[in-house]
Amino acid sequence: MKLDWITPAERLSALPPYVFARLDELKARAREQGLDLIDLGMGNPDGPAPTPVIEAAIAALNNPANHGYPPFEGTASFRKAIANWYRRCYDVELDPDSEALPLLGSKEGLTHLALAYVNPGDLVLVPTPAYPAHFRGPLIAGGKVHSLILKPEKGWLIDLAAIPDEVARQAKILYFNYPSNPTAATAPREFFEEIVAFARKYEILLVHDLCYAELAFDGYQPTSLLEIPGAKDIGVEFHTLSKTYNMAGWRVGFVVGNRHIIQGLRTLKTNLDYGIFAAVQTAAETALQLPDVYVHQVQARYCRRRDFLIEGLGQLGWNIPKTKATMYLWVPCSVGMTSTDFALDVLQKTGVVVTPGNAFGVAGEGYVRISLIVECDRLAEVLRRFKQAGICYSTEALVSSSD
Ligand SMILES: *Cc1c(COP(=O)(O)O)cnc(C)c1O
């Protein structure tokens, strides 16, 4: 029987195609052709979770008490570990019962927050380029997304002064993310002070995604929204264990901040999921308590890769400033080439996967994102293939290869 009498709900048709899924098809085709792919497309860290985390998970797995449904609101000890971590990292006090909520990864929480707070037609401010969940969540909820165009000449910072007064008045939520995926931009503390003042003035809920809290280099320490006085009245902040602790497959993250906002998200989630496997929460708790030396090793690893690739791309004509944080380089395509054409060209000629910038919204056009998720010997191979295939940065308009 054909299913042509049923169509997906309208909320799905509001979504632009998920570029990563399309990239997956192209990768599969390239693999069939026998190409040795080097995948720098996804933000999927390489390597295992830290040994103490794995050991804690195994011990927790051997305890049958963990095998049943976990508590909806997360285990008390994970929530306490979150509050302790915030005190240690940011000198911010959190009530573990009402101001911290474990999530099945931050993507889940970022999207569900929109379902919990956005009515059809509500206005949500989202930068472009941005991490896709920041605009896809509001779109699924039926919200209207007002894009805040980020520009290289502003250091990819949101230009708050450029937001029209009537837009700010109507806006209900503003999503933002520094250190940024995909641009790798960072925001100074003064920016956080300005955005808190802006949100308080216009009564806008601030949703800050701090997934790269620890992936910062050269002594740079990212700012937490909650460090800013008054931020907890109007904001929440999301974290993940995926990146720093190589736990992307474990699906664990958390949100902290305003208790009323967190209560709304908790209420929605009680109707959707049963929380995170308790053994995974034990593992996450262990990760947050690792000694600083672990995080320093992770930072050194990404720093090494960053320096290596920036140097090598420099020899191919790209002038990429040193990034202060994240696991990405945000690289301009040759002048006149679209992101998609450039990424396809690179994939076809070299077997290297990079993400077209338009996956992150219209203002990502003209760029690609390269993830630093392989060791320097593989990055050397990337550079070798680029050189051989004539992939370089050119300020002269090129004719795109797909013509
Ligand atoms: C990777 C990433 C996430 C997703 O993290 P999960 O906890 O694995 O869902 C969220 N936000 C940003 C900006 C990211 O880069």
Short mmCIF file of C-alpha atoms and ligand atoms in Angstrom, two decimals, residues 43 104-108 110 131 134 177 181 209 211-212 239-243 248 251-253 328, ligand 1:
data_model
loop_
_atom_site.label_atom_id
_atom_site.label_comp_id
_atom_site.label_asym_id
_atom_site.label_seq_id
_atom_site.Cartn_x
_atom_site.Cartn_y
_atom_site.Cartn_z
CA GLY A 43 32.60 18.16 14.88
CA LEU A 104 20.72 13.76 26.48
CA GLY A 105 23.38 15.92 24.82
CA SER A 106 23.09 19.67 24.54
CA LYS A 107 21.54 19.48 21.04
CA GLU A 108 18.52 17.78 22.57
CA LEU A 110 18.76 23.41 22.79
CA TYR A 131 25.15 25.83 15.04
CA HIS A 134 19.93 27.17 17.26
CA ASN A 177 27.47 30.82 21.10
CA ASN A 181 30.96 26.88 16.09
CA ASP A 209 25.74 27.66 24.12
CA CYS A 211 30.02 23.83 24.30
CA TYR A 212 33.64 24.94 23.85
CA HIS A 239 27.22 22.56 28.03
CA THR A 240 28.26 19.26 26.55
CA LEU A 241 30.58 16.44 27.57
CA SER A 242 30.93 15.54 23.87
CA LYS A 243 33.84 17.73 22.87
CA ALA A 248 29.97 12.55 21.71
CA ARG A 251 24.91 11.63 24.70
CA VAL A 252 25.28 13.72 27.78
CA GLY A 253 25.24 17.45 28.42
CA TYR A 328 37.61 24.36 13.97
C1 LIG B 1 28.84 19.90 19.20
C2 LIG B 1 27.94 21.03 19.56
C3 LIG B 1 26.75 20.81 20.26
C4 LIG B 1 26.18 19.41 20.46
O1 LIG B 1 26.62 18.80 21.53
P1 LIG B 1 25.92 17.46 22.06
O2 LIG B 1 26.00 17.67 23.52
O3 LIG B 1 26.77 16.35 21.56
O4 LIG B 1 24.52 17.40 21.57
C5 LIG B 1 26.00 21.89 20.65
N1 LIG B 1 26.38 23.15 20.36
C6 LIG B 1 27.50 23.41 19.67
C7 LIG B 1 27.86 24.80 19.36
C8 LIG B 1 28.30 22.35 19.25
O5 LIG B 1 29.37 22.61 18.52
#
